[in-house]
PDB file of C-alpha atoms in Angstrom:
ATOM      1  CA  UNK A 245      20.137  -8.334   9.729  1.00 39.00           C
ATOM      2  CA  UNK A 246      19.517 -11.437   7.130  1.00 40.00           C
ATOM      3  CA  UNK A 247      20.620 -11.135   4.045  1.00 38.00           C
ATOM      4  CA  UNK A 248      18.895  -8.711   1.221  1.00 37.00           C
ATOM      5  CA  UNK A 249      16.458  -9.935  -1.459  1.00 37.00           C
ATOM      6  CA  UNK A 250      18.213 -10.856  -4.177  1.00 33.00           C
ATOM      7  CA  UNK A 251      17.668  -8.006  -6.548  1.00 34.00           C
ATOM      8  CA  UNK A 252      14.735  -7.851  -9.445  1.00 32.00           C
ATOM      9  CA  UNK A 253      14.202  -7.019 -12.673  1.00 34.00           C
ATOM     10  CA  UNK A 254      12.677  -3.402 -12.652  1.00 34.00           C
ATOM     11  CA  UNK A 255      10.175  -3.172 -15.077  1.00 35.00           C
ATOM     12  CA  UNK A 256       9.878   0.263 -16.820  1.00 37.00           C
ATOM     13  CA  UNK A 257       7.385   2.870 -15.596  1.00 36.00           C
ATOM     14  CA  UNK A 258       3.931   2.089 -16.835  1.00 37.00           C
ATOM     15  CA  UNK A 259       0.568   0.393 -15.670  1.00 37.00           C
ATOM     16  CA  UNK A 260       1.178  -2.378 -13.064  1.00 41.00           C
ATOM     17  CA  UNK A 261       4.441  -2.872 -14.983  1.00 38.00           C
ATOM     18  CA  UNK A 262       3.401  -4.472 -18.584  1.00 34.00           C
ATOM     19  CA  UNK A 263       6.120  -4.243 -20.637  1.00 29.00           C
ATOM     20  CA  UNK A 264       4.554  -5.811 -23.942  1.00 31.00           C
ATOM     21  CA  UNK A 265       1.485  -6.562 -25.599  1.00 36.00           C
ATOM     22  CA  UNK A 266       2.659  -9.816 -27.380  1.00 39.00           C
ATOM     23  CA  UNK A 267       1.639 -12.491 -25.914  1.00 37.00           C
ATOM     24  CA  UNK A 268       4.890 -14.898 -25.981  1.00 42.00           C
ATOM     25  CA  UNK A 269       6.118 -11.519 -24.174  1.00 42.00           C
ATOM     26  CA  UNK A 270       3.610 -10.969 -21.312  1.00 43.00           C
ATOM     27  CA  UNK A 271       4.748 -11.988 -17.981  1.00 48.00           C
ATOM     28  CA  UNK A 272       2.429 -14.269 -15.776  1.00 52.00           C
ATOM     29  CA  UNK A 273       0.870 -12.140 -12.900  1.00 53.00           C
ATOM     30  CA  UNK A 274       0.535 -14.128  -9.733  1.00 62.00           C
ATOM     31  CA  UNK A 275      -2.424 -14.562  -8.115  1.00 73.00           C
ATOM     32  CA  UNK A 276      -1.829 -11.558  -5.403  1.00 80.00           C
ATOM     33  CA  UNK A 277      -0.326  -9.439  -8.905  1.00 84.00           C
ATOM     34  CA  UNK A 278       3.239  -9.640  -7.613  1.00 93.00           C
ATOM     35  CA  UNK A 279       2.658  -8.055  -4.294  1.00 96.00           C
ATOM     36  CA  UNK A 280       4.678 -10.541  -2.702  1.00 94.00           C
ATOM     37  CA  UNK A 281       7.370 -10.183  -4.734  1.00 95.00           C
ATOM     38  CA  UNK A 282       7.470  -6.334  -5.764  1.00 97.00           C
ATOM     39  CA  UNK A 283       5.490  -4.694  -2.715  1.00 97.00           C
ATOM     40  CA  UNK A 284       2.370  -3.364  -5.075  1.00 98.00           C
ATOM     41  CA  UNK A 285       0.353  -4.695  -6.907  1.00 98.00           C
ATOM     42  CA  UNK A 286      -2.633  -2.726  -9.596  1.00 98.00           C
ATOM     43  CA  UNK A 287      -6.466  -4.052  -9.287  1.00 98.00           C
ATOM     44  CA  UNK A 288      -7.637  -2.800 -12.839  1.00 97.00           C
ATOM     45  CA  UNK A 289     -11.016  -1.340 -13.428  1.00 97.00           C
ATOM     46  CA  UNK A 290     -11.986  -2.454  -9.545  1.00 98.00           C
ATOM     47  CA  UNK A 291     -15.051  -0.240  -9.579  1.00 98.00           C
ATOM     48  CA  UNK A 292     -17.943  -0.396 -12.079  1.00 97.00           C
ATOM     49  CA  UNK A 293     -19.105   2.278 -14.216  1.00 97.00           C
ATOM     50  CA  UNK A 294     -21.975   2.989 -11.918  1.00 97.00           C
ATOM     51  CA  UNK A 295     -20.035   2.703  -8.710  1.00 98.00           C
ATOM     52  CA  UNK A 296     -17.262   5.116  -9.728  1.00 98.00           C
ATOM     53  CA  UNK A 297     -19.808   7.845 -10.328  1.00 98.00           C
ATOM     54  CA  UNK A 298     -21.286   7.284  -6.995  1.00 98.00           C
ATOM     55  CA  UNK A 299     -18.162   7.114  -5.282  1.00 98.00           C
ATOM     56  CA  UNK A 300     -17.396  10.475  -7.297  1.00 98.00           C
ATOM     57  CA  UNK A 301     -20.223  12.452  -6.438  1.00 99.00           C
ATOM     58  CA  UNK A 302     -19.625  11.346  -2.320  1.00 99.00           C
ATOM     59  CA  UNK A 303     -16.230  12.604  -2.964  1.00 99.00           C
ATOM     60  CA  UNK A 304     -17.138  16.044  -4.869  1.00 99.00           C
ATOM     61  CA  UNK A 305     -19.437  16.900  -2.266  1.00 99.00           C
ATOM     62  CA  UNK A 306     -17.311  16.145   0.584  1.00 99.00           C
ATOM     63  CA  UNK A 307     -14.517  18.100  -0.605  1.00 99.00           C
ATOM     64  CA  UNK A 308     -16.793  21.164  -1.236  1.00 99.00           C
ATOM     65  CA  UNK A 309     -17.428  20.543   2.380  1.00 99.00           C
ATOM     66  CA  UNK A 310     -14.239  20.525   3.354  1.00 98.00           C
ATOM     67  CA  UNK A 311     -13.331  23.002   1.809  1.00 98.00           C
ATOM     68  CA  UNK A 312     -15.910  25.427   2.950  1.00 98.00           C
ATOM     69  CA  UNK A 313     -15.324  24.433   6.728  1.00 98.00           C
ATOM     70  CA  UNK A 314     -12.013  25.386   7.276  1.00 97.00           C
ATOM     71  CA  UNK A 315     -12.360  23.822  11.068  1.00 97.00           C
ATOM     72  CA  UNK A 316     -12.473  19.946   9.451  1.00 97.00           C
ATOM     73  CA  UNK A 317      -8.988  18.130   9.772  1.00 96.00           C
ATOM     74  CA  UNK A 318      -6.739  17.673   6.902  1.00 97.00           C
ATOM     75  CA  UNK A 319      -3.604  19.493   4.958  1.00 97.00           C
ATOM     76  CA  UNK A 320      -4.309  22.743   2.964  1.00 96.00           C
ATOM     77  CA  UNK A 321      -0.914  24.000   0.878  1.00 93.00           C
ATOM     78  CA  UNK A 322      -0.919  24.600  -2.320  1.00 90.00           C
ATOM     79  CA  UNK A 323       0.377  21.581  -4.182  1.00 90.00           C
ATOM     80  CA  UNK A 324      -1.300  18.911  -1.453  1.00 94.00           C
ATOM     81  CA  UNK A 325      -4.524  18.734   0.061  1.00 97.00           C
ATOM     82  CA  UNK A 326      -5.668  16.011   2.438  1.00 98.00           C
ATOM     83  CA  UNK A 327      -9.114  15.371   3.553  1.00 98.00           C
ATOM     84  CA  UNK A 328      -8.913  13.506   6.686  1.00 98.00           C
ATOM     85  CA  UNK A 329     -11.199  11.100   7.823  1.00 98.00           C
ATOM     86  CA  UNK A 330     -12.828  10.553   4.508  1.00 99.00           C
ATOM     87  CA  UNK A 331     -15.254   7.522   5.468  1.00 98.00           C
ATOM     88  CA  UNK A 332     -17.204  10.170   8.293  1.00 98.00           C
ATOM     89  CA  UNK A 333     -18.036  12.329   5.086  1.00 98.00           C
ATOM     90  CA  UNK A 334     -20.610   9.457   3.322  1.00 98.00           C
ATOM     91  CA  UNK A 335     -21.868   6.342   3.773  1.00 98.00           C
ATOM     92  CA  UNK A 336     -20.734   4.754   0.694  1.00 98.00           C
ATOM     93  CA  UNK A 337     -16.875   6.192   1.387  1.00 98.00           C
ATOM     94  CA  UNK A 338     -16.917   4.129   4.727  1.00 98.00           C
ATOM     95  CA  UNK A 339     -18.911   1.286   2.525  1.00 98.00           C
ATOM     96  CA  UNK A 340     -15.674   1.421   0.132  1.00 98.00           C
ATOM     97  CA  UNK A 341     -13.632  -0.015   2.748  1.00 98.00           C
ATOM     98  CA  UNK A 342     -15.037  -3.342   2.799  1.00 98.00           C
ATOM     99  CA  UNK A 343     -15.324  -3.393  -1.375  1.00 98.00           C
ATOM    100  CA  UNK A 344     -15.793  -7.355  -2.551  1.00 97.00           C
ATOM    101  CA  UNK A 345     -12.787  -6.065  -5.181  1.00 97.00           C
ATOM    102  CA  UNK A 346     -10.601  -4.348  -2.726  1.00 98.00           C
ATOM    103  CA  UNK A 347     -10.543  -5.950   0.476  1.00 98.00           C
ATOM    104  CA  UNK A 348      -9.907  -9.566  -0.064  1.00 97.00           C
ATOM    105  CA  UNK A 349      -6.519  -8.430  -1.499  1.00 97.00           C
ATOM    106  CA  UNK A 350      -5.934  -6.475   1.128  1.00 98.00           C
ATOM    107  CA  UNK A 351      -6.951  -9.008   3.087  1.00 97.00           C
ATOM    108  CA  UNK A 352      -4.249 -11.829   1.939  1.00 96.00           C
ATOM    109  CA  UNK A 353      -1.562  -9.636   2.439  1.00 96.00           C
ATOM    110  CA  UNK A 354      -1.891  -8.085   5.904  1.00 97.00           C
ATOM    111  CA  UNK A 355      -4.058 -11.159   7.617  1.00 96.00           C
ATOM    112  CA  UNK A 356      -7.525 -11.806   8.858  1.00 97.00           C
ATOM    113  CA  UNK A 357      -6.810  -9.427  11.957  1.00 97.00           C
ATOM    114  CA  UNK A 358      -7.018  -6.551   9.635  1.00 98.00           C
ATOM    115  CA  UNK A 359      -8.311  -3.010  10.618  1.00 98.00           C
ATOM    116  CA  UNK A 360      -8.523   0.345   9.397  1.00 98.00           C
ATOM    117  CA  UNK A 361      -5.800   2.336  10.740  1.00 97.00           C
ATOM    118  CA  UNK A 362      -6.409   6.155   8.749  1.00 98.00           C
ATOM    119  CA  UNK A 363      -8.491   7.167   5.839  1.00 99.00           C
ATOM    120  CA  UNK A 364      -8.300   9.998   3.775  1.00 99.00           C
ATOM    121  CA  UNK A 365      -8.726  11.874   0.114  1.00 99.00           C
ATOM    122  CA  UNK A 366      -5.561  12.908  -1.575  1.00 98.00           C
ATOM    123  CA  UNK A 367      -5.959  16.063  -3.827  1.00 98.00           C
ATOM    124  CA  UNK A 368      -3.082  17.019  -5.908  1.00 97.00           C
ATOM    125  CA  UNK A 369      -3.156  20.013  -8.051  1.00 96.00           C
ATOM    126  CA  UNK A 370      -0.861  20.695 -11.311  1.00 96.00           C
ATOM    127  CA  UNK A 371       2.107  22.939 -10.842  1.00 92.00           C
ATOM    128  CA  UNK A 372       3.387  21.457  -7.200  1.00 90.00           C
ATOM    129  CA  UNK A 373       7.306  21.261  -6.640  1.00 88.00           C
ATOM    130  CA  UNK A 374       8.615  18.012  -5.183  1.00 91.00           C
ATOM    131  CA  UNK A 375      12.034  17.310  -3.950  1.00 92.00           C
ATOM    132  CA  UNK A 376      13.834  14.286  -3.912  1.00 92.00           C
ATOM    133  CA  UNK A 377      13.154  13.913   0.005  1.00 93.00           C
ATOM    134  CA  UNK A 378       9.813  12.995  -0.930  1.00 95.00           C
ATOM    135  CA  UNK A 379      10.697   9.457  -0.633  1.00 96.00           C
ATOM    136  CA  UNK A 380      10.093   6.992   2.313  1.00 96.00           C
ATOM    137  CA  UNK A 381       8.496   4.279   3.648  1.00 95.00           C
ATOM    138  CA  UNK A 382       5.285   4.189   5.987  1.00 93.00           C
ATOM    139  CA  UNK A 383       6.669   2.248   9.137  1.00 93.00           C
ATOM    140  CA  UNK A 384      10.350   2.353   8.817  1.00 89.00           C
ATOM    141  CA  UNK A 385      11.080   5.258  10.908  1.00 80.00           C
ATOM    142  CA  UNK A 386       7.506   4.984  12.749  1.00 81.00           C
ATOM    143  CA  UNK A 387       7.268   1.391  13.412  1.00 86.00           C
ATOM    144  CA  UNK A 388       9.676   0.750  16.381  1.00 84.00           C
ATOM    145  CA  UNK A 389      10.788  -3.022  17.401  1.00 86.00           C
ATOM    146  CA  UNK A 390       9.757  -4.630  14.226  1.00 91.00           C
ATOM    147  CA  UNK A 391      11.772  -6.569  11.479  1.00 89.00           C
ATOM    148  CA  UNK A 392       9.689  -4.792   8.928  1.00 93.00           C
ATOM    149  CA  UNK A 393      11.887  -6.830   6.423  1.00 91.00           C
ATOM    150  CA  UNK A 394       9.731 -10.109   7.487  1.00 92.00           C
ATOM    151  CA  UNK A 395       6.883  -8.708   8.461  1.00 94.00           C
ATOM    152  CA  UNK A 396       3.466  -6.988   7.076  1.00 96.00           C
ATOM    153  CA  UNK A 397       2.304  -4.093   9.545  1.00 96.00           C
ATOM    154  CA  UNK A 398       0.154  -2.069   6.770  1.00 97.00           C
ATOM    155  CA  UNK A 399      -0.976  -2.214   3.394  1.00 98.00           C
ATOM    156  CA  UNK A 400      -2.577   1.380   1.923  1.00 98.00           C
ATOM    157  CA  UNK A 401      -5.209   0.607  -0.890  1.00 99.00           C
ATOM    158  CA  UNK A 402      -5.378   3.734  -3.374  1.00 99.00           C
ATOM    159  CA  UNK A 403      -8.673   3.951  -5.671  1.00 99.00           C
ATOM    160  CA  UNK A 404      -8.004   6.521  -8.278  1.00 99.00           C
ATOM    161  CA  UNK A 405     -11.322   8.922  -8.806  1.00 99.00           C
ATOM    162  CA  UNK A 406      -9.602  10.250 -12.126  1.00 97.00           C
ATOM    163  CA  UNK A 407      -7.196   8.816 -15.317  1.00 98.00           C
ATOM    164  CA  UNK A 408      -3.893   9.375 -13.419  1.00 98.00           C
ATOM    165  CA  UNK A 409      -0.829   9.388 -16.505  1.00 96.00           C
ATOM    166  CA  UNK A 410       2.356   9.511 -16.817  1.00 95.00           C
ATOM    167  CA  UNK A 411       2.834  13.256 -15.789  1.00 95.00           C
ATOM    168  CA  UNK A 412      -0.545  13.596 -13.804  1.00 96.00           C
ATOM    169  CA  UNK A 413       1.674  13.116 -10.024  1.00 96.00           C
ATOM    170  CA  UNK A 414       1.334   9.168  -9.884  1.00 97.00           C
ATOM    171  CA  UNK A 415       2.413   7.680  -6.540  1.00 98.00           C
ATOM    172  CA  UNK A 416       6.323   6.326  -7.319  1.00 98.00           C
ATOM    173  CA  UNK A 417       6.949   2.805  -6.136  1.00 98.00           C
ATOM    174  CA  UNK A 418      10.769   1.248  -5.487  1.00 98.00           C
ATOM    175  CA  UNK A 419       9.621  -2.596  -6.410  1.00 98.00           C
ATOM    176  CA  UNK A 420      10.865  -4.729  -3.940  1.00 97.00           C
ATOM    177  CA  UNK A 421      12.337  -2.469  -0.995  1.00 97.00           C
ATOM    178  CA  UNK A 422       9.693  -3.555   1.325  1.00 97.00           C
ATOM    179  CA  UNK A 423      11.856  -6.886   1.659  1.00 96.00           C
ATOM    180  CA  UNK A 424      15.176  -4.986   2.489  1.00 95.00           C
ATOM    181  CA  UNK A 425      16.989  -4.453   6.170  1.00 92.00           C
ATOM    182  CA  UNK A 426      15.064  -1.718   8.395  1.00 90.00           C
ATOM    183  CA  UNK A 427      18.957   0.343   8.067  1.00 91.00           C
ATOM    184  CA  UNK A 428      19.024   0.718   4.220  1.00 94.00           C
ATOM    185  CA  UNK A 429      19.487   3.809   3.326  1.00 94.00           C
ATOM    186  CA  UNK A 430      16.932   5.789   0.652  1.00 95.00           C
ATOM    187  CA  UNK A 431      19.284   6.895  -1.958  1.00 95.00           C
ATOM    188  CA  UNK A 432      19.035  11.193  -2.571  1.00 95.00           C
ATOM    189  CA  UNK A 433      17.794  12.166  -5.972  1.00 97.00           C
ATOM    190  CA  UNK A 434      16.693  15.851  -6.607  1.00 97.00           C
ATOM    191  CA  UNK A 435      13.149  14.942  -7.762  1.00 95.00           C
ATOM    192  CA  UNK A 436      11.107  12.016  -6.700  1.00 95.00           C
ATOM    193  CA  UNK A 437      11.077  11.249 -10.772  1.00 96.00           C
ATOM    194  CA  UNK A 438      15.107  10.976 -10.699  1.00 96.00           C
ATOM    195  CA  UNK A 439      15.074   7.762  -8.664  1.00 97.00           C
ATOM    196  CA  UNK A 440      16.539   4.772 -10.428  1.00 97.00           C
ATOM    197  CA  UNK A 441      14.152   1.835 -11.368  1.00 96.00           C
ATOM    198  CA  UNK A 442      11.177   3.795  -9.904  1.00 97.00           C
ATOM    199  CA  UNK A 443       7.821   2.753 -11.258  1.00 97.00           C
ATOM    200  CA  UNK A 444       4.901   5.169 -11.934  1.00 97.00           C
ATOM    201  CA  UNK A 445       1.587   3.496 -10.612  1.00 98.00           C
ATOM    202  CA  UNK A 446      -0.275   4.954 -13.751  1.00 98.00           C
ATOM    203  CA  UNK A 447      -4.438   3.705 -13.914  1.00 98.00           C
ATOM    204  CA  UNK A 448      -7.614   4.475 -15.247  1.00 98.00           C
ATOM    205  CA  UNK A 449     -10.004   6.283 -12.545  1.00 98.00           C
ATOM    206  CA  UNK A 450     -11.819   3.341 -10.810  1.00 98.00           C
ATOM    207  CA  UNK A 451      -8.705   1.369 -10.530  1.00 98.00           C
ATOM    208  CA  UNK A 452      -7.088   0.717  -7.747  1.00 98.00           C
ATOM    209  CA  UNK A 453      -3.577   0.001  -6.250  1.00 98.00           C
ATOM    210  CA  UNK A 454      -2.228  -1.458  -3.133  1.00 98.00           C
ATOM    211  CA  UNK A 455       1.259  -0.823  -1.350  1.00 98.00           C
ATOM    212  CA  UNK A 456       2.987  -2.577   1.582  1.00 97.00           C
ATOM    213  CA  UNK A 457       3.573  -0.372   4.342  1.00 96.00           C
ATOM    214  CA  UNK A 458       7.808  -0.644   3.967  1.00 96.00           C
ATOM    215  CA  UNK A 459       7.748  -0.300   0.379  1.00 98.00           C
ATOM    216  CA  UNK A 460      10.214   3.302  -0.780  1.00 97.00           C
ATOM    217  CA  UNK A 461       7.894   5.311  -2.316  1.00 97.00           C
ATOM    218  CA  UNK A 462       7.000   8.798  -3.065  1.00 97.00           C
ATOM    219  CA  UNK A 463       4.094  11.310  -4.607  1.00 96.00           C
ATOM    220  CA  UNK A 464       5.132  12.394  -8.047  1.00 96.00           C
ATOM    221  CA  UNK A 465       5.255  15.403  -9.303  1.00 95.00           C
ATOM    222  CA  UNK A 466       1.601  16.758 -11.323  1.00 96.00           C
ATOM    223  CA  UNK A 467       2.794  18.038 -14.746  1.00 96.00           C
ATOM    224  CA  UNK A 468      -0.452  17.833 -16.009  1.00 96.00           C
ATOM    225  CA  UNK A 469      -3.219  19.919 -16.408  1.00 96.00           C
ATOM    226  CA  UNK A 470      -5.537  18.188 -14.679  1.00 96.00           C
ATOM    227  CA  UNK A 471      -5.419  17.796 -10.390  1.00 97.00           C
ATOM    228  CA  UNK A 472      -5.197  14.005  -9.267  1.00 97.00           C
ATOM    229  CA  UNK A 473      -7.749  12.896  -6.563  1.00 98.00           C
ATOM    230  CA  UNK A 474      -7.124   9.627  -5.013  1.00 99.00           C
ATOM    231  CA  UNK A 475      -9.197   7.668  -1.669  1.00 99.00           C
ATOM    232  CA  UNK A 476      -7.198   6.024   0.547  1.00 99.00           C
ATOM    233  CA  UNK A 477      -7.579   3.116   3.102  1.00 99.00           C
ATOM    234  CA  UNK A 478      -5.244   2.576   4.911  1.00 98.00           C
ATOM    235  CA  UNK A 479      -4.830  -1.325   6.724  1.00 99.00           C
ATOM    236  CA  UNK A 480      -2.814  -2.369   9.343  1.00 98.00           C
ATOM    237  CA  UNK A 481      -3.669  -5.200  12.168  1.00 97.00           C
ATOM    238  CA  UNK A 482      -6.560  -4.724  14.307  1.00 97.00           C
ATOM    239  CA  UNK A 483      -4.512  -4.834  17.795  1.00 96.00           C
ATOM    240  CA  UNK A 484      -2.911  -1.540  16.267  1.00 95.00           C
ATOM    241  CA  UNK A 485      -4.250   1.929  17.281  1.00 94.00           C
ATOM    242  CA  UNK A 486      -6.352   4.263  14.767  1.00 96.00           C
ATOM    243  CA  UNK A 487      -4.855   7.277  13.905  1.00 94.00           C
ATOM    244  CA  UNK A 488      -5.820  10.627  15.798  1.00 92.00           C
ATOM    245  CA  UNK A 489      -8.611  12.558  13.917  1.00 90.00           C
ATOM    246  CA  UNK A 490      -9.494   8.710  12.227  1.00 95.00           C
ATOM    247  CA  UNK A 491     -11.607   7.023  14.913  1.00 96.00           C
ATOM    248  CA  UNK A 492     -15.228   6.353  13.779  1.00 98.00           C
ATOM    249  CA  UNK A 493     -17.863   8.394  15.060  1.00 98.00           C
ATOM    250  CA  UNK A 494     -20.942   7.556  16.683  1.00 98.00           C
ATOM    251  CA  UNK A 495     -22.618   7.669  13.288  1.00 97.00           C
ATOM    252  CA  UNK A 496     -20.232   5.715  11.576  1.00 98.00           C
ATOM    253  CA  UNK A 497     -20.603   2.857  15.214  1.00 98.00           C
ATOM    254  CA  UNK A 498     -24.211   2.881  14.688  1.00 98.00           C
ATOM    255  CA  UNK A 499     -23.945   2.222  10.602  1.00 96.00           C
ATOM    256  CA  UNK A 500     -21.360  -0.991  11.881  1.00 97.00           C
ATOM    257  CA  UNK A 501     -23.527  -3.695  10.687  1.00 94.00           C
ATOM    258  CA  UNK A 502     -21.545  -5.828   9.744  1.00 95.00           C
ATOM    259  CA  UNK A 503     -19.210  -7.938  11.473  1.00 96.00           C
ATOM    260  CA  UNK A 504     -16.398  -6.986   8.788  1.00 98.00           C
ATOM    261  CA  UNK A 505     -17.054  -3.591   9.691  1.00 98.00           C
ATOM    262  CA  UNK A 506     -16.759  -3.642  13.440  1.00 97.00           C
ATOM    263  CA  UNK A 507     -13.481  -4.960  12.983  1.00 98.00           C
ATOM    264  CA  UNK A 508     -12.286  -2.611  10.492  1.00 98.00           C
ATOM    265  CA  UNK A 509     -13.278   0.443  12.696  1.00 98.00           C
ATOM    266  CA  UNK A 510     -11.849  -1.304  15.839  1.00 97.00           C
ATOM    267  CA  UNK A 511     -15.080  -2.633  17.857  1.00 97.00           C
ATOM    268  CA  UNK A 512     -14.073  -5.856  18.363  1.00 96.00           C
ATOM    269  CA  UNK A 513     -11.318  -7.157  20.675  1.00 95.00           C
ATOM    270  CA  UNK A 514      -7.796  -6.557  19.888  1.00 95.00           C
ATOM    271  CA  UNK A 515      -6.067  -9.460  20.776  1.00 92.00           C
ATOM    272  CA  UNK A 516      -8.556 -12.484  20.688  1.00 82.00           C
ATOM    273  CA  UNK A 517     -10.422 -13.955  17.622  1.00 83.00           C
ATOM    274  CA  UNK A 518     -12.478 -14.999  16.114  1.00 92.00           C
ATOM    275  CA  UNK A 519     -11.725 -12.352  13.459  1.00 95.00           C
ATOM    276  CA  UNK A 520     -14.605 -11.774  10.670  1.00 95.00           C
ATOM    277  CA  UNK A 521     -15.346 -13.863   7.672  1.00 95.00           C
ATOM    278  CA  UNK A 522     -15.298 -12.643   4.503  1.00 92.00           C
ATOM    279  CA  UNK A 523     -18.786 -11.298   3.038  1.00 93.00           C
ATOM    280  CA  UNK A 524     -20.232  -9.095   0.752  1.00 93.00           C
ATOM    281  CA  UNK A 525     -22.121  -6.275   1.669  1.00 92.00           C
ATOM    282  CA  UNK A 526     -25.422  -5.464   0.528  1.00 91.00           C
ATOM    283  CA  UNK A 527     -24.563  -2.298  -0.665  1.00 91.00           C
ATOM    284  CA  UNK A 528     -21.983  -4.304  -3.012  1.00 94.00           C
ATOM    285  CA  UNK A 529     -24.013  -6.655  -4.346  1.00 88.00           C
ATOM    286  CA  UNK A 530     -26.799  -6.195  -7.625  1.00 74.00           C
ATOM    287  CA  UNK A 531     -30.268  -5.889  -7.714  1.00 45.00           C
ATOM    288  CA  UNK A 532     -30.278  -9.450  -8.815  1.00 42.00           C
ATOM    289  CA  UNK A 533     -27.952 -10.666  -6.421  1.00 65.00           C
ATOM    290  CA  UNK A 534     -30.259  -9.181  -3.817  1.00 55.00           C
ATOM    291  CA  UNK A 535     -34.026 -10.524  -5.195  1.00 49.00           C
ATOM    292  CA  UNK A 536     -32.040 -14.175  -5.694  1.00 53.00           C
ATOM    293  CA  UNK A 537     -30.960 -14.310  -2.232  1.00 57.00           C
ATOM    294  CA  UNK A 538     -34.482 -13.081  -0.761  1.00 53.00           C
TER     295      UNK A 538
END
């Protein structure tokens, strides 16, 4: 293996990291907010007001779906619930994908062959008992043949539907592992929130975070009161194969519009460009926007 990266300065737990609200103090985010570097990065406020509410409602009423139809795919225990699939269950959850706010990001760090690979809404309740075990990485162990320490095979973008705090079960990030040799071992702690240098991806509903597919990292535990609801998208490269139970169906082909979207959902060829430009979809753009461009 090549040699680790050299180690980095942990920041304590807290939103994207900020340690200080002087400004001599404050640290200068990159342009990609540190992904490069750390392995996440936090897109603050990425939805509007107006966009979170929609997104919100889609979400309420497909897990009152779900929940009534206990034939849809997904996990049901008591301290995790996963609807799979979560783009089939509204347009605007399958328009979310391609966000002007979202996807560019994703975008620069996985590559212009990017695809979906799974989708899903993550519903944690309070009260839920994690263990230390909790922590991994995404292709590590499922990722075969790869130097995962060079390379960029997925990126999972996380839009928060709800204020997620310090206590209410925010996903636990390792900064910088995603650069480290595929045979490092995760070291044991009894609860995810034991780990050394972890970092709690705390946010404001209608932000958003992003996470490179070999960064350690772990669900915390929901002390709170309140249940955490989180969308995910997850990215990898479009040659890649969509998860079972993920692939679009005919509804979501025939909504495929754009080119952007055809790739996403795998329509286009695998192997071959040219891959899709950057645009932004109607459904993203104002009212103003629109009548200008008429």
């Amino acid at each position: 293996h090549p040699p680790s990266p050299s180690p980095i300065a942990l920041p304590p737990p807290g939103r994207g990291g900020a340690i200080s609200q002087r400004q001599e103090d404050r640290e200068v985010v990159p342009p990609d907010g540190g992904f490069a570097e750390t392995g996440y990065a936090m897109i603050e406020d990425a939805l509007t007001p107006e966009e979170l509410a929609a997104i919100r409602a889609a979400a309420d009423a497909a897990e009152a779906r779900w929940r009534a139809d206990l034939s849809l795919p997904g996990t049901r225990i008591p301290e995790f619930l996963e609807i799979e699939g979560i783009m089939e269950y509204a347009p605007i959850l399958a328009d979310l994908a391609e966000h002007p706010r979202l996807l560019p990001r994703v975008r620069e760090a996985l590559g212009e062959d990017l695809a979906i690979i799974d989708h899903a809404c993550y519903i944690t309740p309070p009260g839920g008992v994690l263990d230390g075990d909790a922590w991994h990485t995404d292709v590590r162990t499922r990722v075969r043949g790869v130097w995962h320490a060079g390379s960029t095979m997925m990126v999972r973008m996380m839009i928060a539907l709800d204020d997620i705090g310090e206590d209410g079960g925010a996903t636990l990030i390792l900064p910088g592992t995603h650069r480290q040799p595929d045979d490092t071992p995760i070291p044991r702690v009894a609860t995810p929130e034991d780990m050394p240098g972890a970092v709690r991806l705390t946010c404001r509903a209608g932000s958003a975070y992003y996470f490179h597919g070999n960064v350690v990292h772990s669900p915390g535990t929901n002390r709170s009161a309140a249940t955490r609801r989180v969308l995910l998208y997850n990215y990898g490269h479009k040659w890649m194969r969509i998860w079972k139970g993920h692939e679009p169906s005919p509804a979501s082909i025939a909504r495929a519009v754009t080119p952007m979207r055809r790739q996403l959902l795998g329509l286009t060829p695998p192997y071959r460009g040219p891959e899709a430009e950057m645009a932004v979809p109607d459904v993203w753009r104002s009212q103003t926007e629109r009548n200008t461009s008429r």
